[in-house]
PDB file of C-alpha atoms in Angstrom:
ATOM      1  CA  MET A 258     -21.873  45.919 -13.898  1.00 65.00           C
ATOM      2  CA  ARG A 259     -24.803  48.252 -14.546  1.00 71.00           C
ATOM      3  CA  ASN A 260     -26.185  45.890 -17.214  1.00 75.00           C
ATOM      4  CA  ILE A 261     -26.301  42.942 -14.894  1.00 74.00           C
ATOM      5  CA  ILE A 262     -29.832  42.348 -13.617  1.00 76.00           C
ATOM      6  CA  ASP A 263     -29.406  39.591 -11.033  1.00 76.00           C
ATOM      7  CA  ILE A 264     -26.445  38.688  -8.869  1.00 74.00           C
ATOM      8  CA  GLY A 265     -26.320  35.391  -6.969  1.00 75.00           C
ATOM      9  CA  PHE A 266     -23.893  34.375  -4.292  1.00 72.00           C
ATOM     10  CA  ASP A 267     -22.804  31.118  -2.733  1.00 69.00           C
ATOM     11  CA  MET A 268     -23.058  31.588   0.987  1.00 61.00           C
ATOM     12  CA  ASP A 269     -20.128  29.687   2.501  1.00 64.00           C
ATOM     13  CA  TYR A 270     -16.988  31.877   2.775  1.00 66.00           C
ATOM     14  CA  THR A 271     -18.583  34.351   0.365  1.00 71.00           C
ATOM     15  CA  LEU A 272     -21.371  36.216   2.143  1.00 71.00           C
ATOM     16  CA  ALA A 273     -20.786  34.220   5.308  1.00 70.00           C
ATOM     17  CA  GLN A 274     -17.129  34.609   6.412  1.00 72.00           C
ATOM     18  CA  TYR A 275     -16.644  31.839   8.922  1.00 72.00           C
ATOM     19  CA  LYS A 276     -14.030  31.874  11.679  1.00 75.00           C
ATOM     20  CA  SER A 277     -11.742  29.333  10.046  1.00 72.00           C
ATOM     21  CA  GLU A 278     -10.147  28.049  13.235  1.00 77.00           C
ATOM     22  CA  THR A 279     -13.484  27.282  14.873  1.00 80.00           C
ATOM     23  CA  PHE A 280     -15.394  26.070  11.789  1.00 79.00           C
ATOM     24  CA  GLU A 281     -12.619  23.867  10.396  1.00 82.00           C
ATOM     25  CA  SER A 282     -11.825  22.430  13.810  1.00 87.00           C
ATOM     26  CA  LEU A 283     -15.445  21.260  14.127  1.00 87.00           C
ATOM     27  CA  ALA A 284     -15.264  19.769  10.622  1.00 85.00           C
ATOM     28  CA  TYR A 285     -11.943  18.053  11.505  1.00 89.00           C
ATOM     29  CA  GLU A 286     -13.285  16.603  14.745  1.00 91.00           C
ATOM     30  CA  GLY A 287     -16.492  15.357  13.049  1.00 90.00           C
ATOM     31  CA  THR A 288     -14.426  13.674  10.300  1.00 89.00           C
ATOM     32  CA  VAL A 289     -12.117  11.962  12.776  1.00 92.00           C
ATOM     33  CA  LYS A 290     -15.096  10.633  14.742  1.00 93.00           C
ATOM     34  CA  LYS A 291     -16.668   9.309  11.583  1.00 90.00           C
ATOM     35  CA  LEU A 292     -13.480   7.565  10.660  1.00 89.00           C
ATOM     36  CA  VAL A 293     -13.153   5.889  14.035  1.00 90.00           C
ATOM     37  CA  TYR A 294     -16.781   5.128  14.917  1.00 91.00           C
ATOM     38  CA  ASP A 295     -18.227   4.471  11.461  1.00 88.00           C
ATOM     39  CA  LEU A 296     -15.306   3.174   9.391  1.00 85.00           C
ATOM     40  CA  GLY A 297     -13.256   1.405  12.068  1.00 85.00           C
ATOM     41  CA  TYR A 298     -10.141   3.475  12.042  1.00 87.00           C
ATOM     42  CA  PRO A 299      -7.839   3.216  15.080  1.00 86.00           C
ATOM     43  CA  SER A 300      -8.979   5.011  18.226  1.00 87.00           C
ATOM     44  CA  GLU A 301      -5.600   6.824  18.446  1.00 87.00           C
ATOM     45  CA  LEU A 302      -7.021   9.292  15.899  1.00 89.00           C
ATOM     46  CA  LEU A 303      -9.322  10.711  18.577  1.00 91.00           C
ATOM     47  CA  GLU A 304      -6.255  12.192  20.310  1.00 90.00           C
ATOM     48  CA  TRP A 305      -5.136  14.162  17.295  1.00 92.00           C
ATOM     49  CA  THR A 306      -5.546  17.928  16.909  1.00 89.00           C
ATOM     50  CA  PHE A 307      -6.004  20.185  13.901  1.00 88.00           C
ATOM     51  CA  ASP A 308      -3.381  22.833  13.028  1.00 87.00           C
ATOM     52  CA  TRP A 309      -5.560  25.257  11.018  1.00 81.00           C
ATOM     53  CA  ASN A 310      -2.607  27.426  10.025  1.00 83.00           C
ATOM     54  CA  TYR A 311      -0.625  24.647   8.270  1.00 87.00           C
ATOM     55  CA  MET A 312      -2.441  23.978   5.029  1.00 87.00           C
ATOM     56  CA  VAL A 313      -3.221  26.517   2.266  1.00 86.00           C
ATOM     57  CA  ARG A 314      -5.370  26.326  -0.827  1.00 85.00           C
ATOM     58  CA  GLY A 315      -3.873  25.477  -4.193  1.00 86.00           C
ATOM     59  CA  LEU A 316      -1.984  22.332  -2.969  1.00 91.00           C
ATOM     60  CA  VAL A 317      -2.387  18.921  -4.593  1.00 90.00           C
ATOM     61  CA  LEU A 318      -2.638  15.632  -2.716  1.00 92.00           C
ATOM     62  CA  ASP A 319      -1.028  12.636  -4.308  1.00 92.00           C
ATOM     63  CA  LYS A 320      -3.429  10.050  -2.819  1.00 89.00           C
ATOM     64  CA  LYS A 321      -1.396   7.039  -3.925  1.00 87.00           C
ATOM     65  CA  LYS A 322       1.992   8.114  -2.667  1.00 90.00           C
ATOM     66  CA  GLY A 323       0.815  10.181   0.346  1.00 91.00           C
ATOM     67  CA  ASN A 324       2.505  13.321  -0.865  1.00 93.00           C
ATOM     68  CA  ILE A 325       1.404  17.006  -0.670  1.00 93.00           C
ATOM     69  CA  LEU A 326       2.549  19.139  -3.560  1.00 92.00           C
ATOM     70  CA  LYS A 327       2.766  22.761  -4.437  1.00 89.00           C
ATOM     71  CA  MET A 328       3.296  23.331  -8.165  1.00 85.00           C
ATOM     72  CA  ASP A 329       3.213  26.171 -10.651  1.00 83.00           C
ATOM     73  CA  ARG A 330       0.597  26.580 -13.410  1.00 78.00           C
ATOM     74  CA  HIS A 331       2.761  24.449 -15.694  1.00 78.00           C
ATOM     75  CA  LYS A 332       2.470  21.517 -13.269  1.00 81.00           C
ATOM     76  CA  TYR A 333       6.103  21.714 -12.238  1.00 83.00           C
ATOM     77  CA  VAL A 334       6.384  20.541  -8.646  1.00 86.00           C
ATOM     78  CA  LYS A 335       8.349  23.092  -6.586  1.00 86.00           C
ATOM     79  CA  VAL A 336       7.579  21.936  -3.071  1.00 89.00           C
ATOM     80  CA  ALA A 337       6.707  18.386  -1.998  1.00 91.00           C
ATOM     81  CA  TYR A 338       6.035  16.850   1.480  1.00 94.00           C
ATOM     82  CA  HIS A 339       5.377  13.221   2.388  1.00 94.00           C
ATOM     83  CA  GLY A 340       2.960  13.704   5.208  1.00 91.00           C
ATOM     84  CA  PHE A 341       4.751  16.401   7.240  1.00 92.00           C
ATOM     85  CA  ASN A 342       8.246  15.443   6.027  1.00 92.00           C
ATOM     86  CA  GLU A 343       9.748  17.450   3.137  1.00 92.00           C
ATOM     87  CA  LEU A 344      10.960  15.385   0.190  1.00 91.00           C
ATOM     88  CA  SER A 345      14.537  15.867  -0.943  1.00 89.00           C
ATOM     89  CA  LYS A 346      15.146  17.471  -4.318  1.00 86.00           C
ATOM     90  CA  GLU A 347      16.319  14.137  -5.638  1.00 87.00           C
ATOM     91  CA  ASP A 348      13.222  12.272  -4.515  1.00 89.00           C
ATOM     92  CA  LYS A 349      10.973  15.009  -5.856  1.00 87.00           C
ATOM     93  CA  VAL A 350      12.620  14.904  -9.290  1.00 84.00           C
ATOM     94  CA  ASP A 351      12.577  11.079  -9.410  1.00 85.00           C
ATOM     95  CA  ILE A 352       8.909  10.924  -8.580  1.00 86.00           C
ATOM     96  CA  TYR A 353       7.439  13.885 -10.513  1.00 84.00           C
ATOM     97  CA  GLU A 354       9.769  14.954 -13.285  1.00 76.00           C
ATOM     98  CA  SER A 355       8.105  12.594 -15.784  1.00 62.00           C
ATOM     99  CA  SER A 356       4.665  13.908 -14.794  1.00 52.00           C
ATOM    100  CA  LEU A 357       5.327  17.050 -16.780  1.00 51.00           C
ATOM    101  CA  ILE A 358       4.648  15.271 -20.016  1.00 43.00           C
ATOM    102  CA  GLN A 359       1.748  13.163 -18.808  1.00 50.00           C
ATOM    103  CA  GLY A 360      -0.842  15.945 -18.107  1.00 58.00           C
ATOM    104  CA  SER A 361      -1.555  14.321 -14.802  1.00 70.00           C
ATOM    105  CA  PHE A 362      -2.264  15.575 -11.259  1.00 77.00           C
ATOM    106  CA  ASP A 363      -6.009  15.096 -11.712  1.00 75.00           C
ATOM    107  CA  GLU A 364      -8.582  12.845 -10.151  1.00 76.00           C
ATOM    108  CA  PRO A 365      -8.830  10.036  -9.236  1.00 78.00           C
ATOM    109  CA  ASP A 366      -5.164   9.688  -8.180  1.00 83.00           C
ATOM    110  CA  TYR A 367      -4.842  13.268  -7.027  1.00 87.00           C
ATOM    111  CA  ALA A 368      -7.052  15.670  -5.025  1.00 87.00           C
ATOM    112  CA  LEU A 369      -7.028  19.445  -5.444  1.00 86.00           C
ATOM    113  CA  ILE A 370      -7.168  21.566  -2.282  1.00 86.00           C
ATOM    114  CA  ASP A 371      -9.195  24.385  -3.846  1.00 80.00           C
ATOM    115  CA  THR A 372     -11.663  25.167  -1.110  1.00 77.00           C
ATOM    116  CA  LEU A 373     -11.362  26.367   2.473  1.00 77.00           C
ATOM    117  CA  PHE A 374     -13.487  23.370   3.427  1.00 77.00           C
ATOM    118  CA  SER A 375     -10.660  21.125   2.216  1.00 83.00           C
ATOM    119  CA  LEU A 376      -7.972  22.423   4.575  1.00 86.00           C
ATOM    120  CA  ALA A 377      -9.048  20.294   7.552  1.00 88.00           C
ATOM    121  CA  GLU A 378      -9.168  17.223   5.397  1.00 88.00           C
ATOM    122  CA  ALA A 379      -5.758  17.941   3.888  1.00 91.00           C
ATOM    123  CA  ASN A 380      -4.287  18.361   7.375  1.00 92.00           C
ATOM    124  CA  LEU A 381      -5.892  15.049   8.383  1.00 91.00           C
ATOM    125  CA  PHE A 382      -4.503  13.475   5.165  1.00 93.00           C
ATOM    126  CA  ALA A 383      -0.937  14.381   6.253  1.00 93.00           C
ATOM    127  CA  GLN A 384      -1.505  13.005   9.740  1.00 93.00           C
ATOM    128  CA  LEU A 385      -2.873   9.760   8.284  1.00 92.00           C
ATOM    129  CA  VAL A 386       0.115   9.413   5.995  1.00 92.00           C
ATOM    130  CA  ASP A 387       2.524   9.717   8.964  1.00 91.00           C
ATOM    131  CA  PHE A 388       0.376   7.347  10.966  1.00 90.00           C
ATOM    132  CA  LYS A 389       0.347   4.729   8.184  1.00 87.00           C
ATOM    133  CA  ASP A 390       4.140   4.999   7.775  1.00 87.00           C
ATOM    134  CA  ASN A 391       4.563   4.288  11.434  1.00 84.00           C
ATOM    135  CA  ASN A 392       1.830   1.590  11.457  1.00 79.00           C
ATOM    136  CA  PRO A 393       2.274  -0.158   8.113  1.00 69.00           C
ATOM    137  CA  GLU A 394      -0.391  -2.756   8.959  1.00 59.00           C
ATOM    138  CA  LYS A 395      -3.057  -0.075   8.852  1.00 58.00           C
ATOM    139  CA  ILE A 396      -4.596   1.005   5.508  1.00 50.00           C
ATOM    140  CA  LEU A 397      -6.371   4.321   5.595  1.00 43.00           C
ATOM    141  CA  ASN A 398      -8.230   6.245   2.871  1.00 46.00           C
ATOM    142  CA  GLU A 399     -11.485   8.097   2.082  1.00 44.00           C
ATOM    143  CA  LEU A 400     -11.384  11.839   1.401  1.00 40.00           C
ATOM    144  CA  ARG A 401     -14.052  14.150  -0.169  1.00 44.00           C
ATOM    145  CA  TRP A 402     -13.746  17.430  -2.052  1.00 41.00           C
ATOM    146  CA  ARG A 403     -15.759  20.411  -3.087  1.00 39.00           C
ATOM    147  CA  THR A 404     -15.097  23.637  -5.058  1.00 40.00           C
ATOM    148  CA  MET A 405     -15.242  27.413  -4.351  1.00 40.00           C
ATOM    149  CA  LEU A 406     -13.607  30.565  -5.728  1.00 52.00           C
ATOM    150  CA  VAL A 407     -13.827  33.358  -3.198  1.00 59.00           C
ATOM    151  CA  VAL A 408     -10.275  34.066  -1.880  1.00 68.00           C
ATOM    152  CA  PRO A 409     -10.310  35.774   1.509  1.00 71.00           C
ATOM    153  CA  GLU A 410      -6.640  34.864   2.053  1.00 70.00           C
ATOM    154  CA  LEU A 411      -5.768  37.655  -0.406  1.00 74.00           C
ATOM    155  CA  GLU A 412      -6.511  40.336   2.207  1.00 76.00           C
ATOM    156  CA  LYS A 413      -3.193  39.711   4.046  1.00 77.00           C
ATOM    157  CA  GLU A 414      -1.163  38.913   1.024  1.00 77.00           C
ATOM    158  CA  VAL A 415      -2.197  42.087  -0.830  1.00 77.00           C
ATOM    159  CA  GLU A 416      -1.271  44.200   2.200  1.00 80.00           C
ATOM    160  CA  LEU A 417       2.126  42.511   2.419  1.00 78.00           C
ATOM    161  CA  LEU A 418       2.800  42.945  -1.266  1.00 74.00           C
ATOM    162  CA  TRP A 419       1.826  46.628  -1.116  1.00 78.00           C
ATOM    163  CA  GLU A 420       4.123  47.268   1.856  1.00 79.00           C
ATOM    164  CA  LEU A 421       7.046  45.710   0.055  1.00 75.00           C
ATOM    165  CA  ARG A 422       6.274  46.997  -3.474  1.00 76.00           C
ATOM    166  CA  ASP A 423       9.482  49.076  -3.790  1.00 79.00           C
ATOM    167  CA  MET A 424      11.561  46.186  -2.587  1.00 78.00           C
ATOM    168  CA  ARG A 425       9.898  43.805  -5.007  1.00 72.00           C
ATOM    169  CA  LYS A 426      10.617  46.226  -7.908  1.00 76.00           C
ATOM    170  CA  GLN A 427      14.235  46.273  -6.961  1.00 76.00           C
ATOM    171  CA  LEU A 428      14.290  42.486  -6.750  1.00 72.00           C
ATOM    172  CA  ILE A 429      12.662  42.209 -10.171  1.00 69.00           C
ATOM    173  CA  LEU A 430      15.353  44.464 -11.696  1.00 71.00           C
ATOM    174  CA  MET A 431      18.062  42.416 -10.012  1.00 70.00           C
ATOM    175  CA  ARG A 432      16.487  39.209 -11.347  1.00 62.00           C
ATOM    176  CA  ASN A 433      16.566  40.576 -14.868  1.00 59.00           C
ATOM    177  CA  GLU A 434      20.253  41.328 -14.488  1.00 58.00           C
ATOM    178  CA  HIS A 435      21.240  38.143 -12.772  1.00 52.00           C
ATOM    179  CA  ASP A 436      19.710  34.984 -14.316  1.00 43.00           C
ATOM    180  CA  SER A 437      21.098  32.792 -11.518  1.00 43.00           C
ATOM    181  CA  VAL A 438      18.940  34.390  -8.844  1.00 41.00           C
ATOM    182  CA  GLY A 439      16.049  32.019  -9.562  1.00 42.00           C
ATOM    183  CA  ASP A 440      18.081  29.034  -8.392  1.00 41.00           C
ATOM    184  CA  LYS A 441      18.890  30.705  -5.136  1.00 42.00           C
ATOM    185  CA  ILE A 442      15.327  31.297  -3.969  1.00 46.00           C
ATOM    186  CA  HIS A 443      13.254  28.631  -2.172  1.00 41.00           C
ATOM    187  CA  HIS A 444      10.487  29.310   0.353  1.00 38.00           C
ATOM    188  CA  LEU A 445      11.551  32.979   0.553  1.00 41.00           C
ATOM    189  CA  ASN A 446      15.018  31.986   1.869  1.00 47.00           C
ATOM    190  CA  TRP A 447      17.031  34.316  -0.264  1.00 44.00           C
ATOM    191  CA  SER A 448      20.738  33.990  -0.900  1.00 50.00           C
ATOM    192  CA  LEU A 449      21.846  37.498  -1.838  1.00 48.00           C
ATOM    193  CA  LYS A 450      25.354  36.984  -3.177  1.00 48.00           C
ATOM    194  CA  PHE A 451      25.590  39.388  -6.142  1.00 48.00           C
ATOM    195  CA  GLU A 452      28.997  40.896  -6.788  1.00 52.00           C
ATOM    196  CA  ASP A 453      27.597  44.448  -7.246  1.00 56.00           C
ATOM    197  CA  ILE A 454      25.632  44.569  -3.957  1.00 60.00           C
ATOM    198  CA  ASN A 455      27.352  45.905  -0.832  1.00 67.00           C
ATOM    199  CA  GLU A 456      26.868  44.417   2.554  1.00 69.00           C
ATOM    200  CA  ASN A 457      24.585  47.229   3.813  1.00 71.00           C
ATOM    201  CA  ASP A 458      22.195  46.633   0.956  1.00 70.00           C
ATOM    202  CA  LYS A 459      22.205  42.938   1.622  1.00 66.00           C
ATOM    203  CA  LYS A 460      21.420  43.431   5.301  1.00 66.00           C
ATOM    204  CA  GLU A 461      18.620  45.909   4.496  1.00 67.00           C
ATOM    205  CA  MET A 462      16.986  43.516   2.042  1.00 66.00           C
ATOM    206  CA  LEU A 463      17.317  40.485   4.318  1.00 62.00           C
ATOM    207  CA  SER A 464      15.730  42.509   7.127  1.00 58.00           C
ATOM    208  CA  ALA A 465      12.808  43.496   4.918  1.00 60.00           C
ATOM    209  CA  LEU A 466      12.293  39.929   3.724  1.00 60.00           C
ATOM    210  CA  LYS A 467      12.149  38.669   7.235  1.00 53.00           C
ATOM    211  CA  ASP A 468       9.055  40.765   7.688  1.00 52.00           C
ATOM    212  CA  LEU A 469       7.339  39.072   4.758  1.00 59.00           C
ATOM    213  CA  GLU A 470       4.800  36.978   6.554  1.00 63.00           C
ATOM    214  CA  PHE A 471       3.554  34.592   3.847  1.00 72.00           C
ATOM    215  CA  HIS A 472       3.073  30.992   4.801  1.00 76.00           C
ATOM    216  CA  LYS A 473       6.374  29.611   6.151  1.00 75.00           C
ATOM    217  CA  VAL A 474       5.948  26.236   4.428  1.00 78.00           C
ATOM    218  CA  TRP A 475       4.010  26.888   1.232  1.00 81.00           C
ATOM    219  CA  GLY A 476       4.735  30.562   0.512  1.00 79.00           C
ATOM    220  CA  GLN A 477       2.330  32.834  -1.406  1.00 80.00           C
ATOM    221  CA  LEU A 478      -1.068  31.478  -2.318  1.00 81.00           C
ATOM    222  CA  MET A 479      -0.905  32.744  -5.898  1.00 82.00           C
ATOM    223  CA  LYS A 480       2.823  32.037  -6.564  1.00 81.00           C
ATOM    224  CA  THR A 481       5.127  29.092  -6.737  1.00 80.00           C
ATOM    225  CA  GLY A 482       8.570  30.690  -7.067  1.00 74.00           C
ATOM    226  CA  TYR A 483       8.250  33.172  -9.854  1.00 71.00           C
ATOM    227  CA  GLN A 484       5.507  31.260 -11.631  1.00 79.00           C
ATOM    228  CA  SER A 485       1.750  31.383 -10.969  1.00 81.00           C
ATOM    229  CA  SER A 486       0.674  28.574  -8.729  1.00 83.00           C
ATOM    230  CA  ARG A 487      -1.713  25.685  -9.588  1.00 79.00           C
ATOM    231  CA  PHE A 488      -4.354  27.515  -7.606  1.00 83.00           C
ATOM    232  CA  VAL A 489      -4.133  30.410 -10.056  1.00 83.00           C
ATOM    233  CA  HIS A 490      -4.860  28.040 -12.934  1.00 79.00           C
ATOM    234  CA  GLN A 491      -8.010  26.891 -11.084  1.00 77.00           C
ATOM    235  CA  VAL A 492      -9.130  30.470 -10.475  1.00 82.00           C
ATOM    236  CA  GLU A 493      -8.541  31.542 -14.120  1.00 79.00           C
ATOM    237  CA  ARG A 494     -10.325  28.355 -15.318  1.00 77.00           C
ATOM    238  CA  PHE A 495     -13.479  28.753 -13.302  1.00 77.00           C
ATOM    239  CA  ALA A 496     -13.832  32.460 -12.478  1.00 79.00           C
ATOM    240  CA  CYS A 497     -14.185  35.601 -14.561  1.00 79.00           C
ATOM    241  CA  LEU A 498     -13.293  37.767 -11.551  1.00 81.00           C
ATOM    242  CA  TYR A 499     -11.977  37.058  -8.108  1.00 83.00           C
ATOM    243  CA  THR A 500     -11.821  39.044  -4.868  1.00 82.00           C
ATOM    244  CA  SER A 501     -11.159  38.521  -1.237  1.00 81.00           C
ATOM    245  CA  GLN A 502     -14.617  39.508  -0.176  1.00 81.00           C
ATOM    246  CA  VAL A 503     -17.901  40.458  -1.817  1.00 80.00           C
ATOM    247  CA  SER A 504     -18.030  43.952  -0.206  1.00 82.00           C
ATOM    248  CA  ASN A 505     -15.074  44.933  -2.316  1.00 82.00           C
ATOM    249  CA  LEU A 506     -17.436  45.485  -5.218  1.00 80.00           C
ATOM    250  CA  ARG A 507     -18.764  48.630  -3.542  1.00 80.00           C
ATOM    251  CA  LEU A 508     -15.440  50.314  -4.135  1.00 82.00           C
ATOM    252  CA  TYR A 509     -16.071  50.419  -7.844  1.00 79.00           C
ATOM    253  CA  SER A 510     -18.508  52.313 -10.023  1.00 79.00           C
ATOM    254  CA  PRO A 511     -21.480  50.333 -11.444  1.00 76.00           C
ATOM    255  CA  ASP A 512     -20.280  51.646 -14.828  1.00 76.00           C
ATOM    256  CA  LYS A 513     -16.833  50.000 -14.437  1.00 75.00           C
ATOM    257  CA  TYR A 514     -15.838  47.673 -17.306  1.00 75.00           C
ATOM    258  CA  TYR A 515     -13.723  44.839 -16.065  1.00 74.00           C
ATOM    259  CA  ARG A 516     -11.059  44.067 -18.608  1.00 72.00           C
ATOM    260  CA  PRO A 517      -8.463  41.242 -18.596  1.00 72.00           C
ATOM    261  CA  SER A 518      -4.812  42.335 -18.053  1.00 71.00           C
ATOM    262  CA  GLU A 519      -2.572  42.291 -21.069  1.00 67.00           C
ATOM    263  CA  ASP A 520      -0.456  39.150 -21.689  1.00 72.00           C
ATOM    264  CA  PHE A 521       3.149  39.746 -22.472  1.00 69.00           C
ATOM    265  CA  MET A 522       5.677  37.566 -24.346  1.00 66.00           C
ATOM    266  CA  SER A 523       9.246  37.306 -23.086  1.00 66.00           C
ATOM    267  CA  HIS A 524      10.614  39.780 -25.714  1.00 59.00           C
ATOM    268  CA  GLU A 525       8.110  42.394 -24.656  1.00 61.00           C
ATOM    269  CA  PHE A 526       9.400  42.390 -21.089  1.00 62.00           C
ATOM    270  CA  ASP A 527      12.795  43.675 -22.295  1.00 58.00           C
ATOM    271  CA  LEU A 528      11.122  46.457 -24.321  1.00 54.00           C
ATOM    272  CA  LEU A 529       8.814  47.449 -21.412  1.00 58.00           C
ATOM    273  CA  ARG A 530      11.102  46.734 -18.482  1.00 56.00           C
ATOM    274  CA  MET A 531      11.475  49.158 -15.611  1.00 51.00           C
ATOM    275  CA  ASP A 532      14.444  51.560 -15.612  1.00 50.00           C
TER     276      ASP A 532
END
């Protein structure tokens, strides 16, 4: 860092940390008014409200089908909603399984929710999908998107991960010993049915997991199951470093050299695994 002469910052959600509930609510209300008064959308939209806690960054909007997706970095869709209604596993596979070999999920048919400014619009998208399904004679569209790479949501997630670090280590060891555990995990609803775990251990783990306060619908921002999320791919693609707030840089020496973490192949995990 000492060799860097000039540092420039984007202002929004970087130096200026807005109050998301207030700021995004204003953006939501302004968008709804524009849709109704300028673009002729139904006046019923003016009665809608914005749930600022519902959406998270890293989601993908399927603009043609009206679906909201959370996928891993390999573009495998793990969670899918049509509006506010979760798609069944069968529907999800039928619609998106073939997309794995198409390299899709990009504009113009898809929109990436990569910025905090996009959350209000994503929420409105889900509402419009439900409204269109209930009013098939109405055709609704028009969304806009921007990009930013400061991640303030990490503050809470890092705290939660630190508090549960010992439990997570235990779960990782169990996963290595029981390949089937991956199929039993969805949205942090864990099915702990291993033959070598007694009932007291199960109850203790379930109790700890109930305290894990990640997003109830979409889970961790940076994870989709055990894989890195689509949002991680965006961060790695556009950013050399990432942090939850600019002031975190003061915690490190100006002489610090920021190195990438080491990548491991599957066979290396067995050699380096925890005992």
